[in-house]
Structures are given as C-alpha cells and as structure tokens.
Coordinates of N, CA and C in Angstrom, one line a residue:
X1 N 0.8 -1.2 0.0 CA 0.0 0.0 0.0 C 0.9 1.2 0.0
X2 N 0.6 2.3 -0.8 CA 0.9 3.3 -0.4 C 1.0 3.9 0.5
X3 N 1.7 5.1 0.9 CA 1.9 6.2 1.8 C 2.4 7.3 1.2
X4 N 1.8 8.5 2.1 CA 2.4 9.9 1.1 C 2.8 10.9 2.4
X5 N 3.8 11.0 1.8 CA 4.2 12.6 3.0 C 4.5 13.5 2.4
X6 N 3.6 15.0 2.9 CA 3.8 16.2 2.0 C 4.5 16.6 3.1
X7 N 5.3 17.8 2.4 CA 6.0 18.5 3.2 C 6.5 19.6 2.2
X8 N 6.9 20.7 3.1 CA 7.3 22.1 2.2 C 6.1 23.2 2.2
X9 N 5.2 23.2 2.9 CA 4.2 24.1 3.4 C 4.7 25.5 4.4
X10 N 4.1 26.0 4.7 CA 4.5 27.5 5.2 C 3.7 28.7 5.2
X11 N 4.2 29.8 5.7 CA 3.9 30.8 5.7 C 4.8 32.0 4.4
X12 N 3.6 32.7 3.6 CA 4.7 33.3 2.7 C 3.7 34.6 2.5
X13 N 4.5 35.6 2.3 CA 3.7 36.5 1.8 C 3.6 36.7 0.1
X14 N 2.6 37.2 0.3 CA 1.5 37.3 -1.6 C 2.8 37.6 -2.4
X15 N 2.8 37.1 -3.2 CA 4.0 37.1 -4.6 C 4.7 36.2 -4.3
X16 N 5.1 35.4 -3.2 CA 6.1 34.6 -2.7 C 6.2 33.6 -3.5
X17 N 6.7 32.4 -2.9 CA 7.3 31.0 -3.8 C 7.0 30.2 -2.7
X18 N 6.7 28.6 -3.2 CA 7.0 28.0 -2.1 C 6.9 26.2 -2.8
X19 N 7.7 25.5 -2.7 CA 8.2 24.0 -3.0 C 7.4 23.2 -2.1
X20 N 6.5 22.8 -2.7 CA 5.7 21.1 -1.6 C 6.5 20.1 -2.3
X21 N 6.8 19.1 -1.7 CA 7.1 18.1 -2.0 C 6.4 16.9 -1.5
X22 N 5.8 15.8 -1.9 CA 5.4 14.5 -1.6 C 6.1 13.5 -1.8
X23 N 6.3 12.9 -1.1 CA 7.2 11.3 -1.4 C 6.1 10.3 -0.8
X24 N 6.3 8.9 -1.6 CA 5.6 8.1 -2.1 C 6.8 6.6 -1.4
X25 N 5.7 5.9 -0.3 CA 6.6 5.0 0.1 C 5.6 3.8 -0.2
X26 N 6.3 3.1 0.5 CA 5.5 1.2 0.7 C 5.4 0.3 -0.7
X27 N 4.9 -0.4 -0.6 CA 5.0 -1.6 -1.5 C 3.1 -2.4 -2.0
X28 N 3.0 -2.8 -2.8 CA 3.7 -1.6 -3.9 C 3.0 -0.4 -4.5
X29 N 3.9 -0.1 -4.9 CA 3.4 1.6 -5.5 C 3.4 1.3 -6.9
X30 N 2.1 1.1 -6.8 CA 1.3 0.7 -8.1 C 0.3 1.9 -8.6
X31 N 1.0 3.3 -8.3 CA -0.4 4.5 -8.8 C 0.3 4.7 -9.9
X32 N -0.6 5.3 -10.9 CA -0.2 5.7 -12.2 C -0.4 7.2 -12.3
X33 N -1.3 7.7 -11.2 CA -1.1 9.5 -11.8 C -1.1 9.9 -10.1
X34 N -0.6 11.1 -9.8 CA -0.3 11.8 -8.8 C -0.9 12.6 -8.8
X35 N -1.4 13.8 -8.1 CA -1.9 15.2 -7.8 C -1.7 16.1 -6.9
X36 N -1.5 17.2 -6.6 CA -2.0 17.6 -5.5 C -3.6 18.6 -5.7
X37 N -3.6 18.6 -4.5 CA -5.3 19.0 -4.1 C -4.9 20.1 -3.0
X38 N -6.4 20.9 -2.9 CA -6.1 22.0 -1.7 C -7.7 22.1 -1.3
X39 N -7.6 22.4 0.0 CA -8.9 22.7 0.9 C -8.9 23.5 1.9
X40 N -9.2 24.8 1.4 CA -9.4 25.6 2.3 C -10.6 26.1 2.8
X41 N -10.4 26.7 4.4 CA -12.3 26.4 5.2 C -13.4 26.8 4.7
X42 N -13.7 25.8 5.0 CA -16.0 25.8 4.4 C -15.9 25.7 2.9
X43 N -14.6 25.3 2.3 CA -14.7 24.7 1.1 C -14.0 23.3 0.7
X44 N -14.8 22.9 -0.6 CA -14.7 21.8 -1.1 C -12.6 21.2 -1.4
X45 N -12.6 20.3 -1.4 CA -11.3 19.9 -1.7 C -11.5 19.5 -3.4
X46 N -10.0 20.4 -4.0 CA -10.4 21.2 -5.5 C -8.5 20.5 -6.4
X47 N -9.1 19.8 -7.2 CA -7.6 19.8 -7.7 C -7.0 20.4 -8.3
X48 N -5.4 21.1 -8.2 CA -4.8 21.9 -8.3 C -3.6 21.5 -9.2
X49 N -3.3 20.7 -9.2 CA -2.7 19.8 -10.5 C -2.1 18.7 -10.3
X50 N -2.5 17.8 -11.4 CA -1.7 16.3 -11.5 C -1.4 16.2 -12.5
X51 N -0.2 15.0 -12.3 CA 0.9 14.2 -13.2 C 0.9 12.9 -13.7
X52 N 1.0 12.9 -14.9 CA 0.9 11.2 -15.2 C 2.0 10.7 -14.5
X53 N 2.2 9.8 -14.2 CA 3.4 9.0 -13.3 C 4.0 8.3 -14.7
X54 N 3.5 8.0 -15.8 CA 4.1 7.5 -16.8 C 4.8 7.9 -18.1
X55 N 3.8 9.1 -18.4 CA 5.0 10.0 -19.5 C 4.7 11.7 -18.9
X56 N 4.6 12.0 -17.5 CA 4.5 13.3 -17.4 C 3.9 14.4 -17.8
X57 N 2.5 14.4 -18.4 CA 1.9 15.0 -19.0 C 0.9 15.4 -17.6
X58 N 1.0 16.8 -17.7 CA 0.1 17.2 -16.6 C -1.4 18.2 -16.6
X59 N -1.7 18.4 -16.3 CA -2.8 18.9 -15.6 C -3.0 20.1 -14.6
X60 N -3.1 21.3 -15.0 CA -3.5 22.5 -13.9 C -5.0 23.1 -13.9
X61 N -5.3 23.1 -13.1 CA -7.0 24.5 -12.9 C -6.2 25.8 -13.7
X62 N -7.2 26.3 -13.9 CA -6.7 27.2 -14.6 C -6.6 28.1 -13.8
X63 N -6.8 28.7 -12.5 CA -6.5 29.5 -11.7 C -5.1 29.5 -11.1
X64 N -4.6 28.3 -11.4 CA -2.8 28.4 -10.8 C -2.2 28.2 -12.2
X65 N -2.6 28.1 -13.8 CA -1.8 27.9 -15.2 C -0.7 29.3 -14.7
X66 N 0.1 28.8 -15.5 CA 1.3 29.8 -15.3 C 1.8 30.4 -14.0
X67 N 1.4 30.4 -12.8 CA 2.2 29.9 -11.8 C 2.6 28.8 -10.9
X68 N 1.8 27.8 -11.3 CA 2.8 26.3 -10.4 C 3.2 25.6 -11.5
X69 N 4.0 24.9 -10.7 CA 4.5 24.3 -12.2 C 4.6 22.4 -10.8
X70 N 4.1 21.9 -11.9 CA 4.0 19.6 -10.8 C 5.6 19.7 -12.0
X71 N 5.8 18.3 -11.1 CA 6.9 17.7 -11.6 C 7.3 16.5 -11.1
X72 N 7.9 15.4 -11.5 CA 8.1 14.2 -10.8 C 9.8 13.6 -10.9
X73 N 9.6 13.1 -9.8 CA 11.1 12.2 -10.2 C 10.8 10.8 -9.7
X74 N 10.9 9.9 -10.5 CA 10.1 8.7 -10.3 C 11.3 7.7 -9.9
X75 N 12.2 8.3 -9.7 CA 13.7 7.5 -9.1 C 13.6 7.6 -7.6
X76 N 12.9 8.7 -7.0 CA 12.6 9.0 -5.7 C 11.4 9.0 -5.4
X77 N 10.3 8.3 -6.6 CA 8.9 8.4 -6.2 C 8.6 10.0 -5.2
X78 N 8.8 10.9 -6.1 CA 8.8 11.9 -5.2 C 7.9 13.0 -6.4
X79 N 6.8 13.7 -5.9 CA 6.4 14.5 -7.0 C 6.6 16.0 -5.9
X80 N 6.2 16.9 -7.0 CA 6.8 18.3 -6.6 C 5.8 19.4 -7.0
X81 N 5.7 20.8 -6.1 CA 4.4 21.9 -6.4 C 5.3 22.8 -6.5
X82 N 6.0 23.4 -7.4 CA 6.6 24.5 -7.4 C 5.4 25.7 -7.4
X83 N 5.0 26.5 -6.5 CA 4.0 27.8 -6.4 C 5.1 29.0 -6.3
X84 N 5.0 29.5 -7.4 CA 5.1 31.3 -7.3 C 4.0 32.1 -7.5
X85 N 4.5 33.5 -7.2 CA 3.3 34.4 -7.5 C 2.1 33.6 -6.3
X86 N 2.5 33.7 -5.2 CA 1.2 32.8 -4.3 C 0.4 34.4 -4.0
X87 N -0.8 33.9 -4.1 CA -1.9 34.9 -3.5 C -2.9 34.4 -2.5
X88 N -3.2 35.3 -1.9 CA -4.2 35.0 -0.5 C -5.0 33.9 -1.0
X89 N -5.8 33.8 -1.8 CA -6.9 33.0 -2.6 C -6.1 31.2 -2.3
X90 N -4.7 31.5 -2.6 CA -3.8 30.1 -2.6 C -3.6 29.5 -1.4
X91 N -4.5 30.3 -0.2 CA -3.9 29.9 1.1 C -5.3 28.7 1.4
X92 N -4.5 27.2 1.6 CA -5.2 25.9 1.8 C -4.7 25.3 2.4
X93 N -5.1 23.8 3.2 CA -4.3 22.7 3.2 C -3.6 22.1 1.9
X94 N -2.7 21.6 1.7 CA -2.4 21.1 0.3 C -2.2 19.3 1.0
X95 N -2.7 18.7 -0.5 CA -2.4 17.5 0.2 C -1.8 17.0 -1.5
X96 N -1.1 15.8 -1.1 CA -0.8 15.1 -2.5 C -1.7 13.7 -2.3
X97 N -2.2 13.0 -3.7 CA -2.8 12.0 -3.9 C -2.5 11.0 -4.8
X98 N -3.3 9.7 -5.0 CA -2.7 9.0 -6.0 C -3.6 8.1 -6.3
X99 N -3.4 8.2 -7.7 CA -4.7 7.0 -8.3 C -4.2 6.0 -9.1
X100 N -4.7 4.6 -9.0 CA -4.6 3.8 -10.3 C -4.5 4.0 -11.4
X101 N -5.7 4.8 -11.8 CA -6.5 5.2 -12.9 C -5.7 5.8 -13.7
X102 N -5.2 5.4 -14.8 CA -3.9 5.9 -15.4 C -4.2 7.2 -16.6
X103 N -5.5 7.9 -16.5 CA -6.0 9.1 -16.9 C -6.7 9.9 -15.8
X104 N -6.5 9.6 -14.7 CA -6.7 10.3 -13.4 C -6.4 11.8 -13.3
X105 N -5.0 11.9 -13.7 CA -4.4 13.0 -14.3 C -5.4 14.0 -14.7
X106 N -6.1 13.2 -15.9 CA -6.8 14.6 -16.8 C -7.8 15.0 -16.1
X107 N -8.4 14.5 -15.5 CA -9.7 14.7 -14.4 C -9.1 15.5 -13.3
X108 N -7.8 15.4 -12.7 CA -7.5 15.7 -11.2 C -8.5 15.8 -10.3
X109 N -9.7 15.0 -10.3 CA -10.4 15.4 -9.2 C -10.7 14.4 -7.9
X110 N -11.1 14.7 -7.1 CA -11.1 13.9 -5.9 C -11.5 12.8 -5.9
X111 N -12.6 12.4 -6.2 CA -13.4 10.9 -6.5 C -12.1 10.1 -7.4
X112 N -11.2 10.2 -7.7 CA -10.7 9.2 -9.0 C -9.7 9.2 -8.0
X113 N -9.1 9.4 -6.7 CA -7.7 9.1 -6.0 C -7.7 8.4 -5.0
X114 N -7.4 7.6 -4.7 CA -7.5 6.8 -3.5 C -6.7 6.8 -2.8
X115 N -5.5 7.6 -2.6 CA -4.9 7.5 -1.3 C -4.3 9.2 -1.4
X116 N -4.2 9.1 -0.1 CA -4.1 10.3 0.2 C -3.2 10.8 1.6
X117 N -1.7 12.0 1.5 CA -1.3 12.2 2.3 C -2.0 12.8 3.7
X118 N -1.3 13.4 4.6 CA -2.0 14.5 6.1 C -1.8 15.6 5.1
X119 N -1.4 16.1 4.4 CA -1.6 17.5 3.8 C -0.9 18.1 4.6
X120 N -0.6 19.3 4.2 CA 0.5 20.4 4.5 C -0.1 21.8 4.3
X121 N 0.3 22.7 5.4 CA -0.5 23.7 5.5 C 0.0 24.9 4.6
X122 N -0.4 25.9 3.6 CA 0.2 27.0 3.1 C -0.5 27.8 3.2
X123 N -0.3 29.2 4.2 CA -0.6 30.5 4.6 C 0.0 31.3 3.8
X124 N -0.5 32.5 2.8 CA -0.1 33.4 2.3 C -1.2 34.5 2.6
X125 N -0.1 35.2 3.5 CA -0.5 36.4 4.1 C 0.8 37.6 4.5
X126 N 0.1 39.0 4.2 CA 1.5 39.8 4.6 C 1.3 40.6 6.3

C-alpha cells in the first residue's frame, strides 16, 4: 500500500514562492497518476494539478496555469508543487494523492484518488 508525506508548506507573503514536496513509500506503488489538491475552510477539496506518473503529461485548474509548475522524479517516487506568485486565494491545506487510474491525471479530481497524504498547510498572508 501506499503512503504519502507532503511536506514544504508554510507561511509566505503574496507574490512569494514556495516548493511542496510528496514522497511516495511502501510496496507496492502501483499508482499511475499523482496530484496535489487543496482545501481551504468551508470549502470543497479542489484539484490543483496532477501528473501522469508515466510519460509526465500534466494537468493545472486554470486559476494556478502559469504559476505552479508539478513535476516528478520517479527514481525518488517523489512528485513536486513548485508555487510562485502565491496569492491570499492560494492559502489551503495542500495535500498530494494517487490513483490507479492511469488518466486520473486529466480529471484531477477527488473521487478518481484513492490515497491520500495529512496534507501540509500554506498561509499566504502579509
């Protein structure tokens, strides 16, 4: 079974930058697409972008296109949220996920993931 640990959350002020990272343990790690998600209060958990785990082809909302950029390194089973340009709007739990479903990717949405890290907190405030 999988396991996921995010990590690289924080406090940043608006325009800032900030690197999540997830790493992907246990046996076996049989997901085919990755994501991260974010949920912030009295709202829905919303996907934010995923990665094919097999040729890299990703997926953003269009509210973060052109400033985050996923990425993976599948040597470290490790996927990655690079966020610049963070704005108050950006401030959620972020969690990373993982599906079978080897077009899960193009959906990024909640229902198609089945496992799921504690999530990591990002505050962007000045």
């Amino acid at each position: 079974q999988v396991q996921l640990v995010e990590s690289g959350g924080g406090l940043v002020q608006p325009g800032g930058s900030l690197r999540l990272s997830c790493a992907a343990s246990g046996f076996p790690l049989d997901y085919n697409a990755i994501g991260w998600f974010r949920q912030a209060p009295g709202k829905e958990r919303e996907g934010v972008s995923c990665i094919s785990r097999r040729d890299g082809t990703t997926y953003y909302r269009d509210s973060v296109k052109g400033r985050f950029t996923i990425s993976r390194d599948n040597a470290k089973n490790t996927v990655y949220l690079q966020m610049n340009s963070l704005k108050p709007e950006d401030m959620a739990v972020y969690y990373c996920a993982t599906s079978k479903n080897p077009v899960a990717f193009r959906i990024c949405d909640r229902p198609f993931f089945e496992t799921w890290g504690q999530g990591t907190q990002v505050t962007v405030s000045s």
